[in-house]
Amino acid sequence: MKKLLLLLTMTMCWAAQLQAQTRFNERPKLVVGIVVDQMRWDYLGRYYDQFQDDGFKRLINKGYSCNNCLINYLPTITAIGHTSIYTGSTPAFHGICGNTFYINGVKRSSCEDPNVMPVGTNNEKKGKSSPVNLLASTIGDQLRLHTDFQSKVIGVSYKDRASALPAGRSANAAYWIDTDNRQFITSTWYMQELPQWAKDFNAQMKKNKELQKVGKDVGLYPLCGHLIADMSISALKGEQLGKGKETDMLCISFSQTDIIGHEWATRGQHTDEAYLELDKDIARLLKAFDEQVGEGNYLVFLTADHGGAHNFQFMEDHKLNGGAWKWDGVYVKEAAKQLTEKFGLTKNIIKDCLDYRVVLDKEAIREQGLDEQAIRDAIVEEIQKLPHVSFAFDFKKAATAPVPEFLKERALKGYHHDRSGDIIFMLEPGWYGFGKYSSPVGTTHGEWNPYDAHIPLLFYGWKVEHGATSREVHITDIAPTVCQKLHIQQPNACVGEPITEIIDD
Ligand SMILES: [Zn+2]
């Protein structure tokens, strides 16, 4: 009897061990990341009744929803959001500090790369892009490392930053749209020539009458989303993603929602149409994954790079707090004038003001023999005096700044010593920088407030049970969660934590 019990126990242990061992090499055939640019979390509820059954609703009703996913750094900007989702990290580590920022004193677009050439176009304005400025690995990079580069990883979007940064430095390809020529392009970072399936797709685009009609402004129409979905499906089929021995990955980002939001804000027919049309694109994508790799064999996550504020006039019309903060014009110029008088400046010492951060011209400060710290203190003081500024502080003096801890923490997570400027400020709730990126009836994003920082996060498919949580999770938790599910190492600057609710081992 004793022997039998022992044998039974051993068998059970062995079976349990086998199960655990088996799980370590189990992975889906395909992983798909979908980013909806500027999608606020509350849109899931706002449009729920109008969504069809097989788009967003399929993800919500069969997948797992994290209903309190927050962006835990500042500023809440496109290039940073896309990078943080896929690296599980923040600008302090991954170095992508904005859509545009300074590197060694030179202003650069996030994906600007002088050492690559466009592929699929001669348009150097649109094609000299790569993830060269990215200082961290992505989920896709880790997948490639884990499988000795057998996994294929591909990015598709309208914007270079929404395609190249998510896919990562070792990606097989990233495609984005050259709006001047209305073609999907890439750069020599990845390849010398577009694959035939991409050339064929571009040839179809040339014949698209609706596209020719809207021309360069394609981003302002739901058509942009249809093209991104179609290109993603072409990549899926053309590259036979999910058909190989190892797991492949597709990083898709829909940009039209952001461009439409900037133009027409959060309410009205344009935004409604954008989300209901996107719902159809999501449904088409899911159907294509079903057909290509089979339901249950792929893992999808859907999220956003940031949200967006309600339009200031809309807020005012309803007696709500908020307004347009004229930072390109009146306010910063006024602060600069005060400084000039106070220090007897002969040359401007503010190099730039980007995403609520002031970049000092250190050379001009040195040339004029000024005390840099005195200048920094004076700028903080001047900014703090401006109307509708809640807080301003010097990054170097963050520890002693009279600012709530969680805001300091978000600011510092977003601070890279060389790339993020010198002084940060935050506006009163509802107020946003009104400049070249927002129309009078549009909106923008970039701040800590829930309207900018509360994003949707849905997981669906491979080993994902239906459910939801309102526990606070962060944008930086997405990458470690996906990596844990795939049993691969987290990206090399990852600071997030796996969302254990959707991990079964
Ligand atoms: Zn964005």
mmCIF file of N, CA and C and ligand atoms in Angstrom, residues 35-38 76-79 82 99 159 161 258 262 305-307 445, ligand 1:
data_model
loop_
_atom_site.group_PDB
_atom_site.id
_atom_site.type_symbol
_atom_site.label_atom_id
_atom_site.label_comp_id
_atom_site.label_asym_id
_atom_site.label_seq_id
_atom_site.Cartn_x
_atom_site.Cartn_y
_atom_site.Cartn_z
ATOM 1 N N VAL A 35 -2.441 49.756 -31.423
ATOM 2 C CA VAL A 35 -2.499 51.034 -30.707
ATOM 3 C C VAL A 35 -3.471 51.943 -31.450
ATOM 4 N N VAL A 36 -4.404 52.513 -30.700
ATOM 5 C CA VAL A 36 -5.331 53.484 -31.290
ATOM 6 C C VAL A 36 -4.900 54.855 -30.775
ATOM 7 N N ASP A 37 -4.347 55.631 -31.680
ATOM 8 C CA ASP A 37 -3.726 56.906 -31.321
ATOM 9 C C ASP A 37 -4.772 57.887 -30.777
ATOM 10 N N GLN A 38 -4.544 58.374 -29.574
ATOM 11 C CA GLN A 38 -5.415 59.346 -28.893
ATOM 12 C C GLN A 38 -6.732 58.745 -28.401
ATOM 13 N N THR A 76 2.507 63.068 -22.037
ATOM 14 C CA THR A 76 1.736 62.004 -22.690
ATOM 15 C C THR A 76 1.642 62.326 -24.198
ATOM 16 N N ILE A 77 2.632 61.823 -24.910
ATOM 17 C CA ILE A 77 2.851 62.175 -26.324
ATOM 18 C C ILE A 77 3.033 60.895 -27.158
ATOM 19 N N THR A 78 2.686 60.982 -28.433
ATOM 20 C CA THR A 78 2.658 59.814 -29.329
ATOM 21 C C THR A 78 3.916 58.938 -29.329
ATOM 22 N N ALA A 79 5.061 59.539 -29.646
ATOM 23 C CA ALA A 79 6.278 58.723 -29.781
ATOM 24 C C ALA A 79 6.619 58.052 -28.450
ATOM 25 N N HIS A 82 3.972 55.098 -27.720
ATOM 26 C CA HIS A 82 4.245 53.891 -28.504
ATOM 27 C C HIS A 82 5.487 53.163 -27.994
ATOM 28 N N ASN A 99 7.775 63.736 -29.476
ATOM 29 C CA ASN A 99 7.771 63.519 -30.926
ATOM 30 C C ASN A 99 8.994 64.192 -31.530
ATOM 31 N N LYS A 159 2.153 56.809 -39.253
ATOM 32 C CA LYS A 159 3.311 57.588 -38.814
ATOM 33 C C LYS A 159 4.546 56.698 -38.663
ATOM 34 N N ARG A 161 6.914 57.054 -36.438
ATOM 35 C CA ARG A 161 7.153 56.797 -35.010
ATOM 36 C C ARG A 161 6.219 55.739 -34.441
ATOM 37 N N ASP A 258 -6.069 60.118 -33.989
ATOM 38 C CA ASP A 258 -5.318 61.236 -33.407
ATOM 39 C C ASP A 258 -5.451 62.491 -34.277
ATOM 40 N N HIS A 262 -7.184 65.924 -33.094
ATOM 41 C CA HIS A 262 -6.532 67.243 -33.086
ATOM 42 C C HIS A 262 -7.369 68.268 -33.845
ATOM 43 N N ASP A 305 -1.729 55.328 -27.021
ATOM 44 C CA ASP A 305 -0.469 55.985 -26.644
ATOM 45 C C ASP A 305 -0.713 57.175 -25.709
ATOM 46 N N HIS A 306 -1.963 57.650 -25.655
ATOM 47 C CA HIS A 306 -2.400 58.763 -24.801
ATOM 48 C C HIS A 306 -3.863 59.001 -25.120
ATOM 49 N N GLY A 307 -4.516 59.844 -24.308
ATOM 50 C CA GLY A 307 -5.897 60.228 -24.601
ATOM 51 C C GLY A 307 -5.936 61.611 -25.218
ATOM 52 N N HIS A 445 -3.028 66.879 -26.356
ATOM 53 C CA HIS A 445 -2.740 65.982 -25.223
ATOM 54 C C HIS A 445 -1.321 66.253 -24.775
HETATM 55 ZN ZN ZN B 1 -0.578 59.990 -30.345
#
